GROMACS .gro file of C-alpha atoms in nm:
model
  188
    1UNK     CA    1  -1.080   2.028  -4.982
    2UNK     CA    2  -1.022   2.339  -4.826
    3UNK     CA    3  -0.851   2.366  -4.515
    4UNK     CA    4  -1.061   2.355  -4.183
    5UNK     CA    5  -1.055   2.710  -3.980
    6UNK     CA    6  -0.932   2.676  -3.614
    7UNK     CA    7  -1.084   3.016  -3.544
    8UNK     CA    8  -0.857   3.245  -3.330
    9UNK     CA    9  -0.521   3.103  -3.224
   10UNK     CA   10  -0.192   3.199  -3.151
   11UNK     CA   11   0.149   3.081  -3.231
   12UNK     CA   12   0.317   2.783  -3.041
   13UNK     CA   13   0.668   2.858  -2.996
   14UNK     CA   14   0.726   2.501  -2.906
   15UNK     CA   15   0.666   2.394  -3.268
   16UNK     CA   16   0.947   2.569  -3.427
   17UNK     CA   17   1.141   2.211  -3.466
   18UNK     CA   18   0.833   2.019  -3.589
   19UNK     CA   19   1.073   1.742  -3.750
   20UNK     CA   20   1.274   1.696  -3.385
   21UNK     CA   21   0.941   1.674  -3.213
   22UNK     CA   22   0.837   1.400  -3.429
   23UNK     CA   23   1.128   1.250  -3.426
   24UNK     CA   24   1.115   1.276  -2.980
   25UNK     CA   25   0.741   1.145  -3.041
   26UNK     CA   26   0.884   0.821  -3.221
   27UNK     CA   27   1.150   0.754  -3.030
   28UNK     CA   28   0.926   0.803  -2.682
   29UNK     CA   29   0.663   0.527  -2.908
   30UNK     CA   30   0.918   0.278  -2.926
   31UNK     CA   31   1.008   0.312  -2.569
   32UNK     CA   32   0.647   0.269  -2.454
   33UNK     CA   33   0.626  -0.067  -2.700
   34UNK     CA   34   0.397   0.152  -2.970
   35UNK     CA   35   0.508   0.033  -3.314
   36UNK     CA   36   0.399   0.334  -3.489
   37UNK     CA   37   0.306   0.707  -3.472
   38UNK     CA   38   0.157   0.968  -3.734
   39UNK     CA   39   0.235   1.286  -3.655
   40UNK     CA   40   0.048   1.624  -3.763
   41UNK     CA   41   0.116   1.930  -3.581
   42UNK     CA   42  -0.106   2.216  -3.696
   43UNK     CA   43   0.005   2.617  -3.605
   44UNK     CA   44  -0.316   2.816  -3.714
   45UNK     CA   45  -0.381   2.704  -3.993
   46UNK     CA   46  -0.046   2.542  -4.197
   47UNK     CA   47   0.071   2.201  -4.119
   48UNK     CA   48   0.396   2.224  -4.012
   49UNK     CA   49   0.468   1.874  -4.061
   50UNK     CA   50   0.334   1.545  -4.182
   51UNK     CA   51   0.525   1.238  -4.095
   52UNK     CA   52   0.438   0.866  -4.055
   53UNK     CA   53   0.728   0.690  -3.823
   54UNK     CA   54   0.769   0.292  -3.782
   55UNK     CA   55   0.620   0.014  -3.890
   56UNK     CA   56   0.272  -0.150  -3.900
   57UNK     CA   57   0.398  -0.418  -3.683
   58UNK     CA   58   0.669  -0.538  -3.514
   59UNK     CA   59   0.824  -0.727  -3.675
   60UNK     CA   60   0.932  -0.370  -3.885
   61UNK     CA   61   0.859  -0.489  -4.271
   62UNK     CA   62   0.613  -0.293  -4.357
   63UNK     CA   63   0.611   0.052  -4.301
   64UNK     CA   64   0.339   0.320  -4.201
   65UNK     CA   65   0.187   0.568  -4.471
   66UNK     CA   66  -0.020   0.826  -4.520
   67UNK     CA   67  -0.258   0.548  -4.670
   68UNK     CA   68  -0.218   0.357  -4.263
   69UNK     CA   69  -0.563   0.299  -4.061
   70UNK     CA   70  -0.490   0.373  -3.702
   71UNK     CA   71  -0.741   0.259  -3.430
   72UNK     CA   72  -0.885   0.563  -3.276
   73UNK     CA   73  -0.921   0.386  -2.946
   74UNK     CA   74  -0.923   0.618  -2.668
   75UNK     CA   75  -0.824   0.957  -2.788
   76UNK     CA   76  -1.153   1.002  -2.925
   77UNK     CA   77  -1.217   1.094  -2.516
   78UNK     CA   78  -0.998   1.380  -2.544
   79UNK     CA   79  -1.202   1.542  -2.828
   80UNK     CA   80  -1.557   1.480  -2.656
   81UNK     CA   81  -1.413   1.601  -2.324
   82UNK     CA   82  -1.307   1.933  -2.562
   83UNK     CA   83  -1.615   1.942  -2.714
   84UNK     CA   84  -1.777   1.956  -2.328
   85UNK     CA   85  -1.578   2.241  -2.277
   86UNK     CA   86  -1.657   2.429  -2.577
   87UNK     CA   87  -2.064   2.364  -2.497
   88UNK     CA   88  -1.984   2.465  -2.138
   89UNK     CA   89  -1.839   2.794  -2.257
   90UNK     CA   90  -2.160   2.819  -2.472
   91UNK     CA   91  -2.325   2.800  -2.172
   92UNK     CA   92  -2.527   2.481  -2.332
   93UNK     CA   93  -2.392   2.278  -2.013
   94UNK     CA   94  -2.262   2.275  -1.703
   95UNK     CA   95  -2.003   1.987  -1.627
   96UNK     CA   96  -2.115   2.046  -1.243
   97UNK     CA   97  -2.479   2.050  -1.284
   98UNK     CA   98  -2.645   1.688  -1.185
   99UNK     CA   99  -2.620   1.424  -1.484
  100UNK     CA  100  -3.003   1.351  -1.439
  101UNK     CA  101  -3.094   1.706  -1.541
  102UNK     CA  102  -2.866   1.687  -1.828
  103UNK     CA  103  -3.034   1.314  -1.943
  104UNK     CA  104  -3.298   1.277  -1.704
  105UNK     CA  105  -3.393   0.959  -1.939
  106UNK     CA  106  -3.041   0.821  -1.905
  107UNK     CA  107  -2.991   0.480  -1.719
  108UNK     CA  108  -2.769   0.471  -1.469
  109UNK     CA  109  -2.727   0.376  -1.084
  110UNK     CA  110  -2.596   0.605  -0.785
  111UNK     CA  111  -2.713   0.515  -0.462
  112UNK     CA  112  -2.583   0.852  -0.390
  113UNK     CA  113  -2.762   1.062  -0.571
  114UNK     CA  114  -2.931   1.254  -0.347
  115UNK     CA  115  -2.636   1.408  -0.180
  116UNK     CA  116  -2.301   1.343  -0.431
  117UNK     CA  117  -2.498   1.331  -0.811
  118UNK     CA  118  -2.342   1.173  -1.025
  119UNK     CA  119  -2.193   1.498  -1.265
  120UNK     CA  120  -2.057   1.488  -1.637
  121UNK     CA  121  -1.706   1.609  -1.450
  122UNK     CA  122  -1.709   1.279  -1.295
  123UNK     CA  123  -1.755   1.084  -1.622
  124UNK     CA  124  -1.474   1.258  -1.727
  125UNK     CA  125  -1.254   1.204  -1.455
  126UNK     CA  126  -1.332   0.840  -1.450
  127UNK     CA  127  -1.461   0.901  -1.113
  128UNK     CA  128  -1.806   0.804  -1.131
  129UNK     CA  129  -1.740   0.474  -0.972
  130UNK     CA  130  -1.847   0.235  -1.321
  131UNK     CA  131  -1.743  -0.082  -1.429
  132UNK     CA  132  -1.620  -0.073  -1.784
  133UNK     CA  133  -1.838  -0.164  -2.088
  134UNK     CA  134  -1.901  -0.505  -2.139
  135UNK     CA  135  -1.861  -0.738  -2.425
  136UNK     CA  136  -2.120  -0.717  -2.562
  137UNK     CA  137  -2.088  -0.271  -2.521
  138UNK     CA  138  -1.772  -0.285  -2.657
  139UNK     CA  139  -1.690  -0.530  -2.922
  140UNK     CA  140  -2.045  -0.591  -3.142
  141UNK     CA  141  -2.017  -0.800  -3.419
  142UNK     CA  142  -2.300  -0.633  -3.613
  143UNK     CA  143  -2.197  -0.456  -3.903
  144UNK     CA  144  -2.453  -0.172  -3.858
  145UNK     CA  145  -2.282   0.063  -3.589
  146UNK     CA  146  -2.486   0.118  -3.275
  147UNK     CA  147  -2.638   0.466  -3.201
  148UNK     CA  148  -2.547   0.630  -2.859
  149UNK     CA  149  -2.907   0.528  -2.727
  150UNK     CA  150  -2.853   0.143  -2.869
  151UNK     CA  151  -2.509   0.151  -2.708
  152UNK     CA  152  -2.619   0.273  -2.365
  153UNK     CA  153  -2.951   0.010  -2.314
  154UNK     CA  154  -2.693  -0.262  -2.432
  155UNK     CA  155  -2.568  -0.358  -2.029
  156UNK     CA  156  -2.675  -0.069  -1.805
  157UNK     CA  157  -2.512  -0.206  -1.495
  158UNK     CA  158  -2.181  -0.139  -1.661
  159UNK     CA  159  -2.304   0.218  -1.550
  160UNK     CA  160  -2.375   0.191  -1.157
  161UNK     CA  161  -2.186   0.335  -0.937
  162UNK     CA  162  -1.987   0.178  -0.705
  163UNK     CA  163  -1.851   0.407  -0.464
  164UNK     CA  164  -1.989   0.773  -0.436
  165UNK     CA  165  -1.857   0.963  -0.729
  166UNK     CA  166  -1.567   1.170  -0.710
  167UNK     CA  167  -1.429   0.980  -0.447
  168UNK     CA  168  -1.203   0.703  -0.613
  169UNK     CA  169  -1.044   0.652  -1.001
  170UNK     CA  170  -1.127   0.395  -1.218
  171UNK     CA  171  -1.060   0.385  -1.559
  172UNK     CA  172  -1.389   0.312  -1.725
  173UNK     CA  173  -1.527   0.325  -2.122
  174UNK     CA  174  -1.884   0.335  -2.023
  175UNK     CA  175  -1.885   0.687  -1.917
  176UNK     CA  176  -1.761   0.829  -2.262
  177UNK     CA  177  -2.137   0.696  -2.424
  178UNK     CA  178  -2.313   0.869  -2.167
  179UNK     CA  179  -2.081   1.195  -2.229
  180UNK     CA  180  -2.188   1.173  -2.606
  181UNK     CA  181  -2.538   1.116  -2.528
  182UNK     CA  182  -2.547   1.480  -2.350
  183UNK     CA  183  -2.351   1.631  -2.638
  184UNK     CA  184  -2.561   1.525  -2.870
  185UNK     CA  185  -2.854   1.665  -2.685
  186UNK     CA  186  -2.725   1.987  -2.604
  187UNK     CA  187  -2.589   2.050  -2.870
  188UNK     CA  188  -2.880   1.987  -3.169
   0.00000   0.00000   0.00000
């Protein structure tokens, strides 16, 4: 496959020692109970290092390879936030405008909507006051992936602000789906 263009970029001098960076990440992972890491730093277009460190489990018997599949997990929130900021730079949205204007049909409750409307910034910062996802939202046994709209109607109670948005932090996966829904609306 042809290389993916990263657009304009500048050289990152902190990556002059990619092998050392990879080993440091692996060492940090071991200290924090991460069995393996896959390191792929890129500087503009060229891949500086493609290395796998660690094992598939704590027994250490099976090393990770280029073909090892890692669970994406919460790292996707970083890419979603980056996409939101790119959409804002293109004037497709503003992270501080009320969520009701960006997603008028979305199902969520905010008792403080008049004085303190919910925004994308609150969802990205985990300050919306929402509970985490329910098992039905997070662990569907259906082999067919849910669309964003299908997922958003499963458990609307997880998207109810329990305090004024922006006043307290509580990690919640529920906001990421709604952020994705807004992105889908403004970019299509």
